[in-house]
Amino acid sequence: MKKYIFITGGVVSSLGKGLATASLGALLQARGFKVRLRKLDPYLNVDPGTMSPYQHGEVYVTDDGAETDLDLGHYERFTGVPSKKSDSVTSGRIFSTVIARERKGDYLGATVQVIPHVTDAIKEFIKADTQSEDFVLCEIGGTVGDIESLPFLEAIRQLGNELGKDKTLFIHLTLVPWIAAAGELKTKPTQHSVKELLSVGIQPDILLCRCDRVIPVEARRKIALFCNLDPNKVIQALDVNTIYQVPLAYHAENLDEEVCRHFNIRSVKPNLEIWQNIVDRFSIPEGAVNIAVVGKYTSFHDAYKSLIEALRHGGIANNVRVNIVWVDSESLEKEQDHSQLKGCHGVLVPGGFGERGTKGKVEAIKFARENKIPYFGICFGMQMAVIEIARNVLGLKDAGSTEFGQCSEPVVGLLEEWLRGNVLEKRSVNSDKGGSMRLGAYDCYLQPGSRAQQIYQTSKISERHRHRYEVNANYKDRLEKKAGLIFSGLSKDSILPEIVEMPSHPWFIGVQFHPELKSKPFAPHPLFISFIQAAVKQSKLV
Ligand code: GLN
């Protein structure tokens, strides 16, 4: 019988609830259990797709085309279980489902209310679309005490009652801060946070206490006493050097043991060798490479969460440390100064939207192309690379993207129709902005003998997409014959360019999809392995 674990957070945000959920998922998996991880977000957007990266960080895309919270990226990276649309929900989606049902007449006669209609819809979501999993882990976004999260807390409280203690477990993640003036770790914020949770009828079963130093036994006892818990259920979550150490650190503090004890499960000790290996390779690299990431949100690293991790995975595979040199694309525009790129062994332009900062991106690509520095363009970074080459090699001075308005040489243009399986998707400039991009996994066919095909070691791949514009195939001939660019990856119908590469360059590849979304520490993505390998080569030249 399936068991549900609910993870809430208290005191402050950013304590790493997503990583805690992902790490517990990995530990249960290492004990041989089948897990599924889900995120419930209290905000009113239907999904995070329309939010600015400054608001929300990266939008993580699933195979089945959902735009979701970046925590789903952690879930996949730690467990390898591909997330689905049914693993992510927001208040916006729940409310729109309930309101649509009301309009259909499904609740005819009833006054539609938060309890039971909204909470029922939340419970339905939690239980829907599961298979033979042993555990479903549900993370509740936000911090306990937020007005918006109340319906979610009420729904999980009800589920706790309905399914019973032997099927449900509540974990609460809090902070035990060090107060320098008192020279003490303080337990009061945790006590208050648990009181807040009790006020909505939830008694946590396990407390995970984030701290920057060891919590003394007396302080743990005090937390246990005030929060109605056995001291063994008060688990310290000490800061660690790398996120991949978290499963090991939690195991050392008996988290997985206590979870099994709660459910009365006898299980084998987990095999954590892969995590130890990852941490070892990460901690003792044999060298280092500098990779310039040229983007618009470089001061806000959450916007590039999966990218940062995928670069690290590429480093793990090559036994090197990857130092990311963040380059604000606008700063390259102003000064036309390449000094920020000079010590770099690779240049990467990641996904992006809008015209601001594009001049700097094109400048960086030109620099990498001319100086034979490995270049990796992802989505927008591929589109910008094609524009750079069209302008500076083909001599089409007005080459641009219609994303920035009308242009006489639309080398990148709006994607108006494409095939999803056998369904023809159609869009126009007036289409809704939410959920209307080309989203999710699509197959791509690789040209035999191309670098892409050598890297992937196969001729058909499937990668995740999130874009509204596409390289205009009308320019393909000219770019191939006159600029030495190869369109080495195409969509199934051979219409949409998916990968471009420059054989005369040591490593110059642009991809229309987001390979970073599928990279894992225990299975680094081939493109990132190859890119970092090229950067290592470059580092030996300079
Ligand atoms: N803005 C571009 C598009 O919509 C690229 C999107 C991206 O990089 N994810 O096509």
XYZ file of C-alpha atoms and ligand atoms in Angstrom:
552
model
C 0.000 0.000 0.000
C 1.292 3.398 -1.010
C 2.585 5.742 1.690
C 2.531 9.518 1.563
C 5.211 11.795 2.987
C 4.403 15.507 3.228
C 7.214 18.005 3.521
C 6.462 21.519 4.768
C 8.794 24.385 5.588
C 8.870 26.926 8.370
C 10.653 29.997 9.775
C 12.088 31.290 6.497
C 12.051 30.327 2.832
C 15.118 29.033 0.961
C 15.966 26.358 3.517
C 16.233 23.786 0.767
C 12.927 21.941 1.041
C 13.269 20.791 -2.545
C 16.697 19.326 -1.893
C 15.482 17.754 1.338
C 12.611 16.097 -0.535
C 14.904 14.984 -3.369
C 17.478 13.602 -0.920
C 14.918 11.643 1.071
C 13.614 10.288 -2.245
C 17.144 9.151 -3.117
C 17.621 7.507 0.299
C 14.352 5.579 0.060
C 15.308 4.526 -3.460
C 18.680 3.350 -2.185
C 16.747 1.121 0.237
C 15.028 -0.452 -2.743
C 11.726 1.454 -2.681
C 9.929 2.992 -5.652
C 9.325 6.705 -5.220
C 7.420 9.517 -6.870
C 8.046 13.163 -5.971
C 5.522 15.971 -6.252
C 5.368 19.699 -5.675
C 2.335 21.756 -4.659
C 2.855 25.484 -5.112
C 0.499 27.945 -3.434
C 0.787 30.853 -5.916
C -2.049 31.760 -8.273
C -0.238 31.464 -11.618
C -1.484 28.360 -13.406
C 2.169 27.412 -13.878
C 5.489 29.270 -13.507
C 5.865 29.598 -17.301
C 4.758 33.219 -17.388
C 6.879 34.371 -14.430
C 10.102 36.313 -14.702
C 13.238 34.329 -13.843
C 13.876 36.954 -11.132
C 10.584 35.962 -9.495
C 10.803 32.289 -9.871
C 14.178 31.094 -11.054
C 14.398 28.489 -13.778
C 11.266 26.970 -15.287
C 11.813 23.231 -15.354
C 10.202 21.402 -18.282
C 9.032 17.781 -18.132
C 8.965 15.254 -20.980
C 5.198 15.629 -21.286
C 5.528 19.393 -21.711
C 4.672 20.859 -18.309
C 6.390 24.067 -17.192
C 7.161 23.487 -13.535
C 9.043 24.569 -10.478
C 12.816 24.155 -10.388
C 12.500 21.745 -7.458
C 11.293 19.125 -9.933
C 14.769 19.402 -11.432
C 16.269 18.428 -8.070
C 13.842 15.518 -7.819
C 14.933 14.168 -11.200
C 18.632 14.789 -10.626
C 18.547 12.917 -7.317
C 16.249 10.026 -8.191
C 16.412 9.697 -11.976
C 12.604 9.360 -12.006
C 11.316 11.513 -14.895
C 8.808 14.095 -13.618
C 5.422 14.415 -15.242
C 2.733 17.046 -15.595
C 0.905 15.267 -12.803
C 3.781 15.936 -10.395
C 3.347 19.684 -10.218
C 0.344 21.786 -9.324
C -0.346 25.367 -8.241
C -3.284 27.071 -6.536
C -3.951 28.664 -9.916
C -4.448 25.272 -11.543
C -6.514 23.917 -8.651
C -8.798 26.983 -8.627
C -9.225 26.974 -12.400
C -10.184 23.269 -12.269
C -12.763 23.937 -9.539
C -14.207 26.977 -11.335
C -14.422 25.088 -14.647
C -16.290 22.277 -12.850
C -18.666 24.814 -11.301
C -19.437 26.294 -14.749
C -20.064 22.832 -16.133
C -22.612 22.300 -13.413
C -20.692 19.536 -11.655
C -21.492 20.972 -8.221
C -25.079 21.867 -9.105
C -26.935 22.961 -5.984
C -23.850 23.362 -3.810
C -22.139 26.496 -2.581
C -18.608 26.036 -3.895
C -16.121 26.485 -1.044
C -12.449 26.079 -0.154
C -13.468 23.209 2.103
C -14.469 20.748 0.681
C -14.246 21.614 -3.032
C -10.765 23.108 -3.263
C -9.299 20.729 -0.698
C -10.924 17.773 -2.512
C -9.298 18.894 -5.771
C -5.923 19.079 -3.995
C -6.346 15.596 -2.535
C -7.330 14.262 -5.949
C -4.129 15.705 -7.398
C -1.987 14.165 -4.661
C -3.408 10.715 -5.299
C -3.803 10.853 -9.088
C -1.648 9.171 -11.733
C 0.463 6.968 -9.483
C 1.432 3.416 -10.282
C 3.243 0.919 -8.130
C 5.188 3.443 -6.051
C 5.904 2.630 -2.419
C 6.210 6.284 -1.455
C 4.744 9.514 -2.807
C 6.664 12.500 -1.449
C 4.744 15.790 -1.620
C 6.508 19.049 -0.990
C 4.300 22.010 -0.082
C 5.765 25.239 -1.453
C 6.019 28.402 0.631
C 6.400 28.739 4.372
C 3.901 27.685 7.013
C 1.927 30.766 8.030
C 1.450 32.081 4.471
C -2.224 32.769 3.742
C -1.947 31.108 0.337
C -0.782 27.734 1.597
C -3.723 27.184 3.965
C -5.880 25.106 1.557
C -2.889 22.828 0.883
C -2.169 22.341 4.581
C -5.846 21.645 5.227
C -5.889 19.100 2.399
C -2.861 17.199 3.723
C -4.280 17.342 7.256
C -7.462 15.693 5.956
C -5.450 13.085 4.060
C -3.513 12.316 7.230
C -6.814 11.516 8.941
C -8.315 9.639 6.037
C -5.320 7.417 5.320
C -4.125 7.061 8.891
C -0.764 7.384 10.605
C 0.615 4.193 9.089
C 0.191 5.606 5.578
C 1.192 9.245 6.109
C 4.160 11.095 7.547
C 4.633 14.825 8.092
C 8.145 16.247 7.920
C 8.719 19.883 8.802
C 11.918 21.664 7.782
C 12.918 24.569 10.025
C 15.898 26.731 10.893
C 17.896 26.679 14.116
C 19.892 29.898 13.787
C 23.135 30.785 15.521
C 22.765 34.114 17.321
C 26.259 35.564 17.549
C 25.450 38.092 20.307
C 24.194 35.297 22.578
C 26.745 32.758 21.361
C 23.902 30.248 21.101
C 21.807 28.260 18.657
C 18.190 29.321 19.133
C 15.286 26.886 19.160
C 12.448 29.400 19.523
C 11.800 29.951 15.778
C 11.345 26.173 15.390
C 8.970 26.043 18.366
C 6.908 28.874 16.869
C 6.839 27.296 13.453
C 5.591 23.991 14.850
C 2.925 25.901 16.830
C 1.818 27.477 13.561
C 1.544 24.038 11.999
C -0.346 22.716 15.059
C -2.793 25.600 14.718
C -3.898 24.123 11.382
C -4.118 20.682 12.914
C -0.835 19.144 11.793
C 1.547 17.560 14.263
C 4.868 17.013 12.492
C 6.296 13.515 12.894
C 9.866 14.461 12.059
C 11.639 17.801 12.292
C 14.542 18.520 10.004
C 16.479 21.391 11.531
C 18.787 23.376 9.265
C 21.806 24.669 11.156
C 25.310 25.853 10.472
C 26.802 24.020 13.459
C 26.030 20.920 15.504
C 22.874 21.231 17.610
C 23.754 20.243 21.196
C 21.833 17.339 22.726
C 20.075 19.623 25.245
C 18.824 21.898 22.477
C 17.477 18.900 20.572
C 15.743 17.667 23.712
C 14.242 21.091 24.231
C 12.876 21.164 20.669
C 11.490 17.648 21.141
C 9.829 18.568 24.424
C 8.161 21.707 23.081
C 7.116 20.085 19.817
C 5.677 16.794 21.210
C 8.346 14.627 19.649
C 10.802 11.922 20.540
C 14.320 13.473 20.464
C 15.293 10.918 17.775
C 12.767 12.554 15.491
C 14.536 15.917 15.758
C 17.113 15.593 13.041
C 19.827 18.085 12.386
C 20.446 19.146 8.803
C 23.913 20.644 8.901
C 25.183 22.814 6.055
C 27.281 20.789 3.592
C 29.782 21.682 0.858
C 27.891 20.262 -2.090
C 24.220 19.449 -2.536
C 25.162 15.894 -3.508
C 26.352 15.374 0.050
C 22.849 15.900 1.442
C 21.638 12.267 1.071
C 24.785 11.065 2.874
C 24.420 13.705 5.583
C 20.751 12.851 6.196
C 21.538 9.183 6.321
C 24.268 9.824 8.895
C 21.619 11.565 11.012
C 19.216 8.612 10.637
C 16.516 10.338 8.594
C 15.722 7.314 6.417
C 15.895 5.046 9.474
C 13.338 7.198 11.318
C 11.049 7.317 8.265
C 11.078 3.506 8.079
C 10.520 3.264 11.830
C 7.494 5.559 11.574
C 5.915 3.286 8.997
C 7.020 0.163 10.813
C 9.015 -0.963 7.801
C 12.005 -3.237 8.085
C 14.328 -2.533 5.208
C 17.866 -3.219 4.141
C 20.541 -0.621 4.804
C 20.720 1.692 1.796
C 23.535 1.348 -0.682
C 24.928 4.867 -0.938
C 28.054 4.090 -2.936
C 26.989 6.191 -5.932
C 26.540 9.258 -3.731
C 29.895 8.723 -2.042
C 31.501 8.387 -5.486
C 29.912 11.598 -6.738
C 30.998 13.532 -3.649
C 34.552 12.152 -3.886
C 34.918 13.024 -7.558
C 33.437 16.431 -6.949
C 35.622 17.188 -3.925
C 38.994 16.037 -5.277
C 39.180 17.261 -8.904
C 42.381 16.878 -10.919
C 42.172 20.272 -12.579
C 39.856 23.151 -13.346
C 38.286 24.894 -16.330
C 36.674 28.315 -16.569
C 33.399 28.497 -18.445
C 31.901 31.888 -19.306
C 28.113 31.833 -19.070
C 26.853 34.887 -20.932
C 23.315 35.820 -19.992
C 20.939 38.415 -18.658
C 20.184 37.011 -15.225
C 23.747 36.298 -14.181
C 23.268 37.903 -10.759
C 20.462 35.466 -9.996
C 21.800 31.950 -10.239
C 18.455 30.218 -9.577
C 17.545 31.236 -13.133
C 20.195 28.783 -14.383
C 19.805 26.004 -11.800
C 19.875 22.967 -14.113
C 22.570 24.523 -16.282
C 24.894 25.008 -13.294
C 24.324 21.416 -12.227
C 24.807 20.024 -15.754
C 28.136 21.887 -16.035
C 29.173 20.395 -12.694
C 28.191 16.953 -13.961
C 30.360 17.532 -17.033
C 33.165 18.380 -14.577
C 32.551 15.221 -12.528
C 32.781 13.131 -15.732
C 36.101 14.758 -16.664
C 37.481 14.901 -13.107
C 37.774 18.677 -13.198
C 36.275 21.538 -11.294
C 34.119 23.813 -13.434
C 34.436 27.462 -12.453
C 31.541 29.409 -13.873
C 32.478 32.944 -14.899
C 29.204 34.862 -14.970
C 29.217 37.452 -17.721
C 26.388 39.955 -17.886
C 25.668 40.175 -21.623
C 24.858 43.880 -21.370
C 28.293 44.609 -19.931
C 29.873 43.173 -23.100
C 27.762 45.560 -25.178
C 28.766 48.702 -23.441
C 32.488 48.326 -23.399
C 33.073 46.033 -26.363
C 35.693 44.691 -24.033
C 36.455 40.986 -24.157
C 38.640 40.845 -21.076
C 35.963 38.932 -19.148
C 36.102 36.169 -21.769
C 39.871 36.027 -22.129
C 40.819 33.486 -19.439
C 37.864 31.249 -20.295
C 38.194 27.774 -21.769
C 34.625 27.649 -22.997
C 31.778 30.073 -23.692
C 28.129 29.173 -23.167
C 25.069 31.243 -24.069
C 22.061 29.699 -22.312
C 18.323 30.004 -22.931
C 16.819 33.466 -22.845
C 14.009 35.724 -23.957
C 13.789 39.244 -25.394
C 16.145 41.602 -27.164
C 17.849 43.175 -24.158
C 21.428 41.941 -23.905
C 21.481 40.197 -27.293
C 24.220 42.386 -28.765
C 26.559 41.240 -26.012
C 25.626 37.608 -26.598
C 26.371 37.920 -30.329
C 29.659 39.610 -29.431
C 30.632 36.731 -27.113
C 29.770 34.143 -29.779
C 31.847 35.985 -32.387
C 34.759 36.061 -29.962
C 34.491 32.313 -29.278
C 34.097 31.475 -32.975
C 37.031 33.603 -34.152
C 39.341 32.588 -31.313
C 38.452 28.910 -31.599
C 37.245 28.713 -28.001
C 34.678 25.931 -27.406
C 31.182 27.364 -27.777
C 27.927 25.846 -26.543
C 24.652 27.585 -27.446
C 21.495 26.407 -25.747
C 18.103 27.349 -27.245
C 18.419 31.153 -27.423
C 22.185 30.550 -27.511
C 21.738 28.497 -30.698
C 19.490 31.136 -32.266
C 22.010 33.877 -31.427
C 24.855 31.787 -32.868
C 23.036 31.421 -36.187
C 22.318 35.165 -36.223
C 25.990 35.911 -35.486
C 27.143 33.701 -38.347
C 24.516 35.087 -40.740
C 25.635 38.625 -39.942
C 29.386 38.199 -39.764
C 30.110 35.314 -42.128
C 27.265 35.497 -44.658
C 27.294 39.289 -44.506
C 23.535 39.619 -43.855
C 23.833 42.749 -41.746
C 20.106 42.786 -40.905
C 19.910 39.159 -39.802
C 17.789 38.938 -36.680
C 14.887 37.274 -34.899
C 11.242 38.261 -35.234
C 11.106 37.886 -31.440
C 12.429 41.463 -31.422
C 9.980 42.817 -34.032
C 9.770 42.837 -37.828
C 13.094 42.278 -39.570
C 14.157 42.045 -43.205
C 16.359 38.941 -42.717
C 14.385 36.758 -40.273
C 17.035 34.104 -39.678
C 15.050 33.197 -36.563
C 11.265 33.343 -36.840
C 8.055 32.543 -35.007
C 7.217 28.868 -35.001
C 3.724 28.848 -36.509
C 3.071 25.148 -36.762
C 4.726 21.900 -35.834
C 3.861 18.261 -35.289
C 3.442 16.842 -31.786
C 3.152 13.145 -32.547
C 0.414 13.182 -35.180
C -1.176 16.398 -33.963
C -0.506 19.637 -35.807
C 0.059 22.436 -33.277
C -0.670 25.956 -34.572
C 0.323 29.329 -33.135
C 0.189 32.953 -34.201
C 1.481 36.243 -32.815
C -1.845 36.648 -31.015
C -1.788 33.279 -29.232
C -1.941 33.254 -25.405
C 1.480 33.473 -23.808
C 0.915 30.829 -21.109
C 1.705 27.197 -21.963
C 1.814 27.872 -25.702
C 5.477 27.339 -26.543
C 6.823 24.191 -28.167
C 7.178 22.332 -24.899
C 8.482 18.997 -23.743
C 10.278 16.070 -25.342
C 10.578 15.779 -29.110
C 12.641 13.321 -31.110
C 15.572 14.635 -33.077
C 17.467 12.784 -35.823
C 21.232 13.177 -36.062
C 23.236 13.375 -39.253
C 25.552 10.354 -39.606
C 29.188 11.285 -39.056
C 28.376 14.612 -37.450
C 29.951 15.634 -34.146
C 26.507 15.501 -32.533
C 26.089 11.905 -33.624
C 29.568 11.016 -32.337
C 28.802 12.636 -28.990
C 25.449 10.921 -28.521
C 26.619 7.649 -30.086
C 23.179 7.172 -31.583
C 21.152 8.557 -34.470
C 17.889 9.360 -32.706
C 17.606 11.317 -29.484
C 14.809 12.812 -27.418
C 15.323 16.155 -25.694
C 13.134 18.716 -23.951
C 12.105 21.988 -25.554
C 10.764 25.349 -24.456
C 10.726 27.901 -27.247
C 8.443 29.980 -29.425
C 10.932 30.808 -32.181
C 13.051 28.600 -34.399
C 15.967 28.920 -36.831
C 14.430 29.648 -40.234
C 15.088 26.647 -42.498
C 15.024 28.946 -45.575
C 18.554 30.031 -44.650
C 19.820 26.460 -44.210
C 21.323 26.134 -47.698
C 23.246 29.381 -47.537
C 24.470 28.764 -43.996
C 25.674 25.281 -44.931
C 27.229 26.082 -48.300
C 28.668 29.518 -47.613
C 29.244 29.682 -43.856
C 30.388 26.141 -43.071
C 27.600 25.494 -40.588
C 26.008 22.040 -40.527
C 22.438 21.364 -39.505
C 23.299 18.099 -37.806
C 20.046 17.528 -35.954
C 16.544 17.831 -37.406
C 13.021 17.150 -36.197
C 11.344 13.897 -37.264
C 9.743 15.561 -40.331
C 13.167 17.103 -41.212
C 11.645 20.585 -41.066
C 12.838 22.044 -37.778
C 16.544 22.636 -37.181
C 17.457 21.180 -33.788
C 21.262 21.176 -33.764
C 23.843 23.216 -35.657
C 27.594 22.714 -35.542
C 30.731 24.067 -37.161
C 33.133 21.296 -38.197
C 36.032 23.716 -38.822
C 35.924 24.854 -35.199
C 37.291 22.782 -32.264
C 33.836 22.678 -30.613
C 30.989 24.879 -31.787
C 27.514 23.462 -31.180
C 24.097 25.042 -30.821
C 21.036 23.094 -29.732
C 17.411 24.215 -29.881
C 16.522 22.107 -26.833
C 17.600 22.152 -23.189
C 19.990 19.238 -22.572
C 20.731 20.533 -19.059
C 17.280 19.363 -17.937
C 18.196 15.721 -18.379
C 21.692 15.671 -16.915
C 22.230 13.819 -13.638
C 25.268 13.575 -11.365
C 25.308 9.795 -11.849
C 24.589 10.110 -15.609
C 26.115 13.379 -16.902
C 24.663 14.537 -20.218
C 26.860 13.604 -23.236
C 26.896 17.167 -24.594
C 28.132 18.536 -21.266
C 30.738 15.775 -20.955
C 31.999 16.596 -24.439
C 31.899 20.386 -23.960
C 33.900 20.198 -20.714
C 36.321 17.773 -22.374
C 36.869 20.370 -25.129
C 37.364 23.048 -22.463
C 39.979 20.865 -20.754
C 41.804 20.595 -24.105
C 41.559 24.357 -24.517
C 42.950 24.906 -21.006
C 46.071 22.969 -22.002
C 46.614 25.202 -25.042
C 46.589 28.526 -23.214
N 13.263 33.232 -26.786
C 13.546 32.120 -27.618
C 12.300 31.437 -28.126
O 11.235 31.607 -27.609
C 14.431 31.107 -26.915
C 13.756 30.442 -25.763
C 14.718 29.747 -24.832
O 15.906 30.002 -24.842
N 14.204 28.869 -24.007
O 12.372 30.705 -29.077
